[in-house]
PDB file of C-alpha atoms in Angstrom:
ATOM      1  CA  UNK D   6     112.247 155.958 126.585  1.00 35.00           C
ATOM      2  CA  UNK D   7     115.248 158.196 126.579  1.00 36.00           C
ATOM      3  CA  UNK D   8     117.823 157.911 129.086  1.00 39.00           C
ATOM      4  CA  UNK D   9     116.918 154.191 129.757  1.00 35.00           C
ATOM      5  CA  UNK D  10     119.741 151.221 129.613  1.00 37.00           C
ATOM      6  CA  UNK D  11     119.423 147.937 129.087  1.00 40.00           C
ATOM      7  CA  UNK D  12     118.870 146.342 132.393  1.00 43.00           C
ATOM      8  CA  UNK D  13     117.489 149.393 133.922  1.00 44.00           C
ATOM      9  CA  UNK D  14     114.197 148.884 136.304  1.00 48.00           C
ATOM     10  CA  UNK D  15     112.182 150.627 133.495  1.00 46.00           C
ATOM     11  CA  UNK D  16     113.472 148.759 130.898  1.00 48.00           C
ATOM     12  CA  UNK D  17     112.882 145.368 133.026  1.00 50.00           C
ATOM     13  CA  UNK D  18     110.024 146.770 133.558  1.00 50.00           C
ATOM     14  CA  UNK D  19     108.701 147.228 129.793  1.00 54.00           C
ATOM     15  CA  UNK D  20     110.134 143.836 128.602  1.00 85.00           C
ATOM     16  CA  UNK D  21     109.342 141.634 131.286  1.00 93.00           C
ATOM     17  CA  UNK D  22     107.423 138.192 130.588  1.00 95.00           C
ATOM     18  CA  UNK D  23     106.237 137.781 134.209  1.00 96.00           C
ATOM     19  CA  UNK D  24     106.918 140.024 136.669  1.00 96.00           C
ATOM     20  CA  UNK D  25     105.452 139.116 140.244  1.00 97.00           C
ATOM     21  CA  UNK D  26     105.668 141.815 143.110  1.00 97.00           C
ATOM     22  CA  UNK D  27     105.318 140.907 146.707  1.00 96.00           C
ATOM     23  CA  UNK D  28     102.564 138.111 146.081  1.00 97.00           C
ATOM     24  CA  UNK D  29     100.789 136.607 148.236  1.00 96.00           C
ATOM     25  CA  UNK D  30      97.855 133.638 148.139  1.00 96.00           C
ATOM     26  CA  UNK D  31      96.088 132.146 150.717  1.00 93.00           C
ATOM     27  CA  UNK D  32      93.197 129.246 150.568  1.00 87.00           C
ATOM     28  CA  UNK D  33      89.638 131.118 150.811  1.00 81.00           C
ATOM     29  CA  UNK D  34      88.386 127.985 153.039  1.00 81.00           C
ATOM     30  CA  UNK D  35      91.290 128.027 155.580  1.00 84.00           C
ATOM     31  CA  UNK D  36      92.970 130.996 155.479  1.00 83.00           C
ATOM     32  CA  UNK D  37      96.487 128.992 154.652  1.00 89.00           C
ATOM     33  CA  UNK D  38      99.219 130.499 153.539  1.00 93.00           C
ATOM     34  CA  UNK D  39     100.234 129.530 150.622  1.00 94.00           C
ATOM     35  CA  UNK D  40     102.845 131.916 149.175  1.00 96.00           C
ATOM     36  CA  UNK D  41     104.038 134.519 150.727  1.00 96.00           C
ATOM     37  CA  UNK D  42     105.499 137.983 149.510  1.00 95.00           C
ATOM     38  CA  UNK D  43     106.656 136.434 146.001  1.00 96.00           C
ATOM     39  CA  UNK D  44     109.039 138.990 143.953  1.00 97.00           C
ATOM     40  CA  UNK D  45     110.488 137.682 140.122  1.00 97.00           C
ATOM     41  CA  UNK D  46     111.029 138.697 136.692  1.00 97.00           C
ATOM     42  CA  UNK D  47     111.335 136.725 133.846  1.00 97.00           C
ATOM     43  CA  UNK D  48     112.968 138.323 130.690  1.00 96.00           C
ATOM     44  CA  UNK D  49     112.669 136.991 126.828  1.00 95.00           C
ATOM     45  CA  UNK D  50     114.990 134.580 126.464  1.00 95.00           C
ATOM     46  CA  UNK D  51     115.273 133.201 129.459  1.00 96.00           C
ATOM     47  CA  UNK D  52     114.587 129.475 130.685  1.00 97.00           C
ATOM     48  CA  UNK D  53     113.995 129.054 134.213  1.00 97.00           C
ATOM     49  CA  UNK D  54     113.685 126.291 136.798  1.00 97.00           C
ATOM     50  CA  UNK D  55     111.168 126.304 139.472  1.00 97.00           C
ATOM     51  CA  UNK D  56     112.455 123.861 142.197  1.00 96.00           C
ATOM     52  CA  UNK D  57     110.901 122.659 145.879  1.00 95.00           C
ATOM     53  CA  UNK D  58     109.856 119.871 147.626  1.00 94.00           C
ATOM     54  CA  UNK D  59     106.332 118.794 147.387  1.00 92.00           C
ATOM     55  CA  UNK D  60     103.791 121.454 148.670  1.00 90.00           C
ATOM     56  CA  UNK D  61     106.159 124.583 148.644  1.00 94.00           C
ATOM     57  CA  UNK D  62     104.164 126.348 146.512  1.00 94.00           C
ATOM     58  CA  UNK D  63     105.302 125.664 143.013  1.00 95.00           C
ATOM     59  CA  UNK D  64     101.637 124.654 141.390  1.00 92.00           C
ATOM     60  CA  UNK D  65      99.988 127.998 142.756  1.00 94.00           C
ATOM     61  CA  UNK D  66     102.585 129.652 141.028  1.00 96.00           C
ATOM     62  CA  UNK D  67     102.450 127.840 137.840  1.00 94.00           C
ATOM     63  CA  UNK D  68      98.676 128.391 137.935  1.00 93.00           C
ATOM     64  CA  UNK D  69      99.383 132.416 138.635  1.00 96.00           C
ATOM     65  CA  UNK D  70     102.206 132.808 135.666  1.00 96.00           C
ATOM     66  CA  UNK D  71      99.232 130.656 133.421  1.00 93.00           C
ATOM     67  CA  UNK D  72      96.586 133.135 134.519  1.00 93.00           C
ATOM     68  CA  UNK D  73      94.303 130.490 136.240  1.00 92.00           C
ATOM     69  CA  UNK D  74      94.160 132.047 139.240  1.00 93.00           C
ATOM     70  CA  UNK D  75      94.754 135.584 140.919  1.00 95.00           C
ATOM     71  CA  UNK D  76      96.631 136.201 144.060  1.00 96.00           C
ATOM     72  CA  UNK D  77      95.255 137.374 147.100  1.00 95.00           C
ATOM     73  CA  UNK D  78      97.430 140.344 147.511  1.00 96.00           C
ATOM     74  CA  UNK D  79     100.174 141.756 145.347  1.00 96.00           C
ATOM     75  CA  UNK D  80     100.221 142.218 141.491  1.00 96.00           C
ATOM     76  CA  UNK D  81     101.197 139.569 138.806  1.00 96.00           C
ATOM     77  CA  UNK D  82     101.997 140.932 135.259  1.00 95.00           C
ATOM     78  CA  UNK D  83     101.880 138.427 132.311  1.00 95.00           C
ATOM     79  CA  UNK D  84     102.990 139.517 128.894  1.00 94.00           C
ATOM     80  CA  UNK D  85     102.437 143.304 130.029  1.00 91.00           C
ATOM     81  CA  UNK D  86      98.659 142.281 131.408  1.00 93.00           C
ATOM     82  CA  UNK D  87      97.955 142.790 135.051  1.00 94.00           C
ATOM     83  CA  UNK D  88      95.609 140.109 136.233  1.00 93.00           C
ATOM     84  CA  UNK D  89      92.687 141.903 137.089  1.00 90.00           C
ATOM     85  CA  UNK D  90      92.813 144.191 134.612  1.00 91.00           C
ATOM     86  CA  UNK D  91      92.735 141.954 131.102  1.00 89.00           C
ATOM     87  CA  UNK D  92      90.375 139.277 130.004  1.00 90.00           C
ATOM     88  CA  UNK D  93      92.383 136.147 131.377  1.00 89.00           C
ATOM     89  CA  UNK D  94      90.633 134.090 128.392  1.00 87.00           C
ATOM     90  CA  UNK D  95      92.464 136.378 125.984  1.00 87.00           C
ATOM     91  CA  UNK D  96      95.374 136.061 128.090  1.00 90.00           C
ATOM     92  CA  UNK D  97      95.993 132.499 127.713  1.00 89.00           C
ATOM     93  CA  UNK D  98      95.429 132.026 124.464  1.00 86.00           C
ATOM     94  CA  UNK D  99      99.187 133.326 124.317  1.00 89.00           C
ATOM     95  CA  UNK D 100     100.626 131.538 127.050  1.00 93.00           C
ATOM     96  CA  UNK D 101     102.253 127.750 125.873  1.00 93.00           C
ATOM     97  CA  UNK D 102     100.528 125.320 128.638  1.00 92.00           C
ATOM     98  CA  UNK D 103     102.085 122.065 128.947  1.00 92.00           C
ATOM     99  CA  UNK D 104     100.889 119.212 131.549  1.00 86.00           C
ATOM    100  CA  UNK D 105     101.162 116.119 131.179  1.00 75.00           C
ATOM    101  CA  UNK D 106      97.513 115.994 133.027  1.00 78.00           C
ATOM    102  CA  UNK D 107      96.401 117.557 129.864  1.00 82.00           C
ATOM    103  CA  UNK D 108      93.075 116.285 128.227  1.00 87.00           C
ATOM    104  CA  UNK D 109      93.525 114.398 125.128  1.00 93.00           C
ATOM    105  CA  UNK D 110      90.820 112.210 123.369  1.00 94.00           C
ATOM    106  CA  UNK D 111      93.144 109.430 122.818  1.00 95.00           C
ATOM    107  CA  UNK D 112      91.898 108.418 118.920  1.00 96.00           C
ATOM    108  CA  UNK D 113      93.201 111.564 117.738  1.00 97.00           C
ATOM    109  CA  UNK D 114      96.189 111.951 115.771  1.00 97.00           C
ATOM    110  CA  UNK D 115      98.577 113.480 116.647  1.00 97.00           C
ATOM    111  CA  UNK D 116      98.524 115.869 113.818  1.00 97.00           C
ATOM    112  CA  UNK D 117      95.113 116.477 115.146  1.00 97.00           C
ATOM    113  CA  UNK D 118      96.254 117.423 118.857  1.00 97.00           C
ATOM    114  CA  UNK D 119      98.256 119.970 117.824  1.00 97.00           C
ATOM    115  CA  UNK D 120      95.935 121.337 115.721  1.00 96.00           C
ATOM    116  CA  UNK D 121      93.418 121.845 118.597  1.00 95.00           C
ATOM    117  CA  UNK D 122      96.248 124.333 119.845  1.00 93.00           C
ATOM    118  CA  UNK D 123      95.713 126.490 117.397  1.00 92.00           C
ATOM    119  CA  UNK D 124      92.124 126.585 118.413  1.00 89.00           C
ATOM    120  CA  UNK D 125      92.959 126.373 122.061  1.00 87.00           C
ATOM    121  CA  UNK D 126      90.368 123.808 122.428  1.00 88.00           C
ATOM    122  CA  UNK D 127      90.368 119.951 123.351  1.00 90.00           C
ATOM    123  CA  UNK D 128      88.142 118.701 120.374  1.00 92.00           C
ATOM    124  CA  UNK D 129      88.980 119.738 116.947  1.00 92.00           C
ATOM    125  CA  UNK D 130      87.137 122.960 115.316  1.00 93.00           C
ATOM    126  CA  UNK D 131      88.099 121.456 111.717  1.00 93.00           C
ATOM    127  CA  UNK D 132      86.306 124.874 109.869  1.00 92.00           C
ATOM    128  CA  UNK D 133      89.361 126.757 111.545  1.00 92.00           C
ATOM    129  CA  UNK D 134      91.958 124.911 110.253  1.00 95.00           C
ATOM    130  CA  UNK D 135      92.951 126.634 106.853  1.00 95.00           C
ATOM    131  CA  UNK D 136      96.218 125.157 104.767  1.00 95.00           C
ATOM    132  CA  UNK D 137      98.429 127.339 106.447  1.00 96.00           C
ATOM    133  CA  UNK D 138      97.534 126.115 109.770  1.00 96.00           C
ATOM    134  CA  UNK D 139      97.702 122.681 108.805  1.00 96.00           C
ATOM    135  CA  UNK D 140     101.325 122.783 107.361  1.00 97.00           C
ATOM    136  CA  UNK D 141     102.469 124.739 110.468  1.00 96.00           C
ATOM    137  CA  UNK D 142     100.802 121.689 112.761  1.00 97.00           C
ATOM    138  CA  UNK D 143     103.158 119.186 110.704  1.00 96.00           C
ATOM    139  CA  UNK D 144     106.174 121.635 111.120  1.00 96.00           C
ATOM    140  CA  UNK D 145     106.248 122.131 114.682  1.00 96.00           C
ATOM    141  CA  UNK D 146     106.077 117.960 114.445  1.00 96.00           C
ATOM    142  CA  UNK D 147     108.817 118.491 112.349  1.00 95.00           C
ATOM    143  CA  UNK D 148     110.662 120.739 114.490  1.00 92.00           C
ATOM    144  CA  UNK D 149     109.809 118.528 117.929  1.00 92.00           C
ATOM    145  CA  UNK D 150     111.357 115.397 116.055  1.00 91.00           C
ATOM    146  CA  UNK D 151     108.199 113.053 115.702  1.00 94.00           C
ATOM    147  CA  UNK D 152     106.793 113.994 112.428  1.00 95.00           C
ATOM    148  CA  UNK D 153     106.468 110.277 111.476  1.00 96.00           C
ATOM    149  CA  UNK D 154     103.551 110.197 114.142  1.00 96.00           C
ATOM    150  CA  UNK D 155     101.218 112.962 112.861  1.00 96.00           C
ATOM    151  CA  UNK D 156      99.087 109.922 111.804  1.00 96.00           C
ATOM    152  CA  UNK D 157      98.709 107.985 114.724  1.00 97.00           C
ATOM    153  CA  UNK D 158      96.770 108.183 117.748  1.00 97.00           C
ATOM    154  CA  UNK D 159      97.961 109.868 120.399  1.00 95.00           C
ATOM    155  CA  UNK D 160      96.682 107.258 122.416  1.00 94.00           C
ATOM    156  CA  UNK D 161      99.112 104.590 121.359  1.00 95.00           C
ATOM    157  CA  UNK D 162     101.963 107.126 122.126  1.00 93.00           C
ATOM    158  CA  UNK D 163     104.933 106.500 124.152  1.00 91.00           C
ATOM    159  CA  UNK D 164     105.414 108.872 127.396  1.00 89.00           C
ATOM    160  CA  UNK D 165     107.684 110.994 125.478  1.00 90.00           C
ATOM    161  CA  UNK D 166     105.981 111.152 122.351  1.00 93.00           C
ATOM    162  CA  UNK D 167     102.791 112.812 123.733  1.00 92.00           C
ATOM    163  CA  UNK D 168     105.133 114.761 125.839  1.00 92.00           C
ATOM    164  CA  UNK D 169     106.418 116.178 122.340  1.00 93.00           C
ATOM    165  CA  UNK D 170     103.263 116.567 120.858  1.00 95.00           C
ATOM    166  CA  UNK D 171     101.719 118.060 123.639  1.00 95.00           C
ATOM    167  CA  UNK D 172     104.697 120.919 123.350  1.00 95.00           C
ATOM    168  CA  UNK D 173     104.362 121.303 119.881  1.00 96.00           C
ATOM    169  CA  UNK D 174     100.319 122.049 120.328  1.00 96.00           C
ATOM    170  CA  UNK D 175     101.314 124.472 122.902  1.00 95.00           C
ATOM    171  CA  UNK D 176     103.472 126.516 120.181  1.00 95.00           C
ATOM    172  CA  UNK D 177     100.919 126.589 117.937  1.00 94.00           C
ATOM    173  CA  UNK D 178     100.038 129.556 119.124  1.00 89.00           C
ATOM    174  CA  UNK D 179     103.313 131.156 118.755  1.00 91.00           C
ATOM    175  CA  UNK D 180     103.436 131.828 122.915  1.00 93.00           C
ATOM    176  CA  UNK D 181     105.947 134.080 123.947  1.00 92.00           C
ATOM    177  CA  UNK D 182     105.926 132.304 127.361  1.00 95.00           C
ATOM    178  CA  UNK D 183     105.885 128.033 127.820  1.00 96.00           C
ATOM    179  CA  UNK D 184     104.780 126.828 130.988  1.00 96.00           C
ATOM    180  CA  UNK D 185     105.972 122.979 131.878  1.00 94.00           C
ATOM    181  CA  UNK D 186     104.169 121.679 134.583  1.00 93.00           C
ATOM    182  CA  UNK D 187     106.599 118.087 134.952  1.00 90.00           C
ATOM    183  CA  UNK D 188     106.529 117.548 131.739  1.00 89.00           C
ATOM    184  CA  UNK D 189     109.156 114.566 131.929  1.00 88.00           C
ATOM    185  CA  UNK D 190     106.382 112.277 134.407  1.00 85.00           C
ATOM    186  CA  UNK D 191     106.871 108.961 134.287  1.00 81.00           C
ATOM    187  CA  UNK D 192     109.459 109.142 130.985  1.00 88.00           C
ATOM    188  CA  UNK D 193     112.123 106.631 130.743  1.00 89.00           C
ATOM    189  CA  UNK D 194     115.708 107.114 129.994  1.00 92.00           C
ATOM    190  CA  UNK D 195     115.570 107.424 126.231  1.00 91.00           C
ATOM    191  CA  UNK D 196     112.648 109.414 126.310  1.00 90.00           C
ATOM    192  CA  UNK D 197     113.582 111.763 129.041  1.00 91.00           C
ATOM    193  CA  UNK D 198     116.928 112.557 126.564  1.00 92.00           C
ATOM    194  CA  UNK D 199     114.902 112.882 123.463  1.00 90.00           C
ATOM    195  CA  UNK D 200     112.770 115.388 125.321  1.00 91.00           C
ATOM    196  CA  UNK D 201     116.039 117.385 126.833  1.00 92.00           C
ATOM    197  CA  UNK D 202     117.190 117.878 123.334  1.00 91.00           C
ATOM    198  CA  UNK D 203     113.768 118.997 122.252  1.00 91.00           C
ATOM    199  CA  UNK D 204     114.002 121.570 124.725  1.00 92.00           C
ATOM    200  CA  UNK D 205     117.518 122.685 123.881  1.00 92.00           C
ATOM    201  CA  UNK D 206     116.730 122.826 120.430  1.00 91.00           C
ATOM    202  CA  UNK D 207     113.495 125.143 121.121  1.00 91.00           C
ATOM    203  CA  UNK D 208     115.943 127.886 123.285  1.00 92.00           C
ATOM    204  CA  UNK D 209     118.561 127.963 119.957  1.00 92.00           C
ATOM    205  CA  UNK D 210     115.730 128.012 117.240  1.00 91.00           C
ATOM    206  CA  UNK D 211     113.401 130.911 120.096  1.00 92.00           C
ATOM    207  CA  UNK D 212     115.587 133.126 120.993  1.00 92.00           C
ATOM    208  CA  UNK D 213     113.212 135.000 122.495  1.00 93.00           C
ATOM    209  CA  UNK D 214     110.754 132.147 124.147  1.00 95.00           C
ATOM    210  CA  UNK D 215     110.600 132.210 127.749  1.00 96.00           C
ATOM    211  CA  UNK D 216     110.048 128.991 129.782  1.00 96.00           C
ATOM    212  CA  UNK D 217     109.388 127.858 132.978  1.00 97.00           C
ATOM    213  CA  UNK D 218     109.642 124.556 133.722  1.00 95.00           C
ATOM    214  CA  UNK D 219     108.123 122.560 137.192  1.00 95.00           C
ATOM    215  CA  UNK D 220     110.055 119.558 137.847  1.00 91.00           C
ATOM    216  CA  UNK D 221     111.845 117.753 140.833  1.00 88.00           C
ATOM    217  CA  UNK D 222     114.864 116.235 138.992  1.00 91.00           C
ATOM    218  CA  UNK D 223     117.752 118.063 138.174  1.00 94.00           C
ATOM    219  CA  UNK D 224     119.334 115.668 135.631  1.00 94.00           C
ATOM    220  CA  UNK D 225     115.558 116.243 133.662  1.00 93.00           C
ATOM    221  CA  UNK D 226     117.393 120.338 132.969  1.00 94.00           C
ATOM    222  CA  UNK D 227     118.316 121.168 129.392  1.00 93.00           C
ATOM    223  CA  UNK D 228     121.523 122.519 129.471  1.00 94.00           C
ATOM    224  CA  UNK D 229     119.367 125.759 127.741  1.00 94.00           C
ATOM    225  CA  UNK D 230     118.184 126.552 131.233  1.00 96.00           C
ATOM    226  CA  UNK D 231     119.627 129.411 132.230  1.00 96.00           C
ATOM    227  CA  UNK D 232     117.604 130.715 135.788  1.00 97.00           C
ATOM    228  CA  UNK D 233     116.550 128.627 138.915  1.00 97.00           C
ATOM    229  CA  UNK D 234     114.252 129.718 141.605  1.00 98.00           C
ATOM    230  CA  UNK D 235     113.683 127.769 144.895  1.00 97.00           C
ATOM    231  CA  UNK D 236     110.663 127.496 147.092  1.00 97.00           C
ATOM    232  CA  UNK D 237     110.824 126.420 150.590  1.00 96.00           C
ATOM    233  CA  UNK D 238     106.889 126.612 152.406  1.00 94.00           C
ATOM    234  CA  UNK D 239     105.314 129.260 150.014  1.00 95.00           C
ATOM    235  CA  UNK D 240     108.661 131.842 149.723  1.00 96.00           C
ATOM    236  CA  UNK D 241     111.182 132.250 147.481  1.00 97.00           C
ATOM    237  CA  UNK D 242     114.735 130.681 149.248  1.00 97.00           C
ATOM    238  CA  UNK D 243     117.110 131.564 146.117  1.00 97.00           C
ATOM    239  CA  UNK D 244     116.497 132.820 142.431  1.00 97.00           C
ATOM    240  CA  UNK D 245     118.732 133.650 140.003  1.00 97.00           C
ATOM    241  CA  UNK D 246     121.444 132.263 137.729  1.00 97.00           C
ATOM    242  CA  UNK D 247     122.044 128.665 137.624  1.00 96.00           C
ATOM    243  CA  UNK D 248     125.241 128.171 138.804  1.00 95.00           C
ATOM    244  CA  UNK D 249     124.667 130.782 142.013  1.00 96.00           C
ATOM    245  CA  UNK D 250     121.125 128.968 142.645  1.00 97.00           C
ATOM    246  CA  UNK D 251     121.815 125.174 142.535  1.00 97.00           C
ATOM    247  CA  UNK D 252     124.396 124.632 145.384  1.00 96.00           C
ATOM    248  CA  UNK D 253     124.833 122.196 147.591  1.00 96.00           C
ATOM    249  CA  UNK D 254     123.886 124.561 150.555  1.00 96.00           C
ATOM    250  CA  UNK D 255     120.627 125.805 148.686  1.00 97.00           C
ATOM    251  CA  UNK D 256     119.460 122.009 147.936  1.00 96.00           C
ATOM    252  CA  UNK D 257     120.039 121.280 150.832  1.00 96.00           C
ATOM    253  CA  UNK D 258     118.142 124.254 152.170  1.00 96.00           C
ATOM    254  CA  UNK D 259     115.430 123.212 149.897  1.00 96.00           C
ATOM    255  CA  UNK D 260     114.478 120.201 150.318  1.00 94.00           C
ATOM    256  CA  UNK D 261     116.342 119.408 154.032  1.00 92.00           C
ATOM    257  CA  UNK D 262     118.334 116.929 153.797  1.00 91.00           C
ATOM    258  CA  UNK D 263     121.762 116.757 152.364  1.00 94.00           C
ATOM    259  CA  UNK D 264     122.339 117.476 148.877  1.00 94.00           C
ATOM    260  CA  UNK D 265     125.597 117.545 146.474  1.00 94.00           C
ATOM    261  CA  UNK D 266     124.849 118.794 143.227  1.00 95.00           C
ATOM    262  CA  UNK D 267     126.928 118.079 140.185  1.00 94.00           C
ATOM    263  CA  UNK D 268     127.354 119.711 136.797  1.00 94.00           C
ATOM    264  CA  UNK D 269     129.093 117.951 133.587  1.00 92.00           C
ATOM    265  CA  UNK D 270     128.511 119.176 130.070  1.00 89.00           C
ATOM    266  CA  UNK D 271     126.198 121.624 130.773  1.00 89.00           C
ATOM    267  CA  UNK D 272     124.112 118.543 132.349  1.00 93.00           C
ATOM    268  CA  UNK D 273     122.840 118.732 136.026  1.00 94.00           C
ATOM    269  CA  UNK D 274     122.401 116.178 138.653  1.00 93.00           C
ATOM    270  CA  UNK D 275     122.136 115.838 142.410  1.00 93.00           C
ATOM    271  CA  UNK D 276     122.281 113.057 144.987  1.00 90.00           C
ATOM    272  CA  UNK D 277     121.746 112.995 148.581  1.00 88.00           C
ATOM    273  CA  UNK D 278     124.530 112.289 151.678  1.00 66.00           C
ATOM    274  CA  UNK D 279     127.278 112.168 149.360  1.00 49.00           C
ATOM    275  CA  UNK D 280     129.838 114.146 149.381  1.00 52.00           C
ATOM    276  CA  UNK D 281     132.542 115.624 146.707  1.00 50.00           C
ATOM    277  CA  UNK D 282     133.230 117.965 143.453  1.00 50.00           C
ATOM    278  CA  UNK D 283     132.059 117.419 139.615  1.00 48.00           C
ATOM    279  CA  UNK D 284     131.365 121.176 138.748  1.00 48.00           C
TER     280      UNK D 284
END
């Protein structure tokens, strides 16, 4: 539109990924309330962490940016859909899901799992599988570093193998949104680092991707992410920036106890009741 500048409400407005306005949920059975007057926007590009201790919220609002649920009040826009107002099946097929709860015969390859992406479905629908989609399966393989698995079973993966291959299925789809639900569960060290990289490699090579990823370990951050938002009891503490949003005082908010968070190389970490500098 004329007159508009980049960063303007109307431009946020038009090129928003999610964009969440005074939500609310609350459990049908109980009446509980489970988030409470939610505001964000998430822009292309960005790659945001969604921080809180355990029942603050963060699952609802996974399942609300991944259109599996709708709030009880307040409006949730994904990709420029309303929920309410688009066919939420439609909807996710262009959202990137990734969960390590994620159903996965285990005898398929894993060329096989990420073809089902393409299909969005858990078995294989081999008629819909031309050449084209076949060669992009192996090159998003490529791309996540475990091409030499596309051949074996994704049940006799490692942790951070079928963490890969679970993200590469998810861009099969070519999502402009990637929603990580803990995707680094259980990993060890080698294959929590392999999957940091992966992600740091997918911001350079998507410029425009958008991701949001659920976890409870700072040091598990690629140094790609650029946003943090906090939860505390279903509302949002602190959102922005990285280095405004993970402070010592807003950990500690957080999660209520004392935190010192520390920064080196673009890396992140955090420990409890000690105290100095390493930003």
């Amino acid at each position: 539109m004329a007159g508009q500048t980049a960063g303007s409400p109307e431009n946020e407005r038009e090129t928003a990924v999610l964009r969440l306005q005074d939500v609310t949920v609350r459990r049908l059975t109980t009446d509980q309330l489970i988030l409470d007057g939610i505001d964000w926007t998430v822009l292309p590009g960005e790659h945001w962490a969604l921080l809180g201790a355990n029942g603050a919220g963060k699952t609802t609002v996974l399942r609300l940016l991944g259109a599996l649920m709708h709030p009880t009040t307040g409006t949730v826009e994904v990709l420029g859909s309303r929920l309410g107002r688009v066919d939420v099946r439609e909807l996710r097929a262009r959202i990137g899901h990734v969960t390590s709860a994620q159903r996965v015969p285990p005898e398929l390859t894993a060329h096989t799992v990420v073809l089902t992406g393409h299909s969005g479905t858990v078995q294989p629908l081999w008629r819909t599988y031309d050449d084209e989609v076949r060669l992009r399966a192996h090159d998003l393989l490529t791309e996540l570093g475990v091409k030499e698995l596309a051949d074996r079973p994704y049940g006799v993966c490692s942790g951070g193998q079928r963490a890969r291959v679970l993200i590469a299925r998810a861009l099969m789809a070519d999502p402009a949104l990637l929603l990580l639900d803990e995707p680094f569960n259980a990993l060890d060290l080698p294959s929590r680092e392999d999957l940091v990289e992966a992600m740091h490699h997918l911001a350079d090579s998507r410029p425009r991707l958008a991701t949001v990823t659920v976890t409870h370990h700072l040091e598990e951050l690629s140094p790609a992410v650029s946003h943090a938002l906090l939860l505390r009891e279903g509302r949002v503490l602190s959102r922005g920036a990285v280095d405004g949003v993970l402070t010592d005082a807003l950990l500690t908010a957080c999660f209520g106890r004392d935190i010192t968070v520390m920064r080196r190389d673009g890396r992140w970490s955090a420990y409890s009741g000690l105290r100095g500098h390493g930003r």
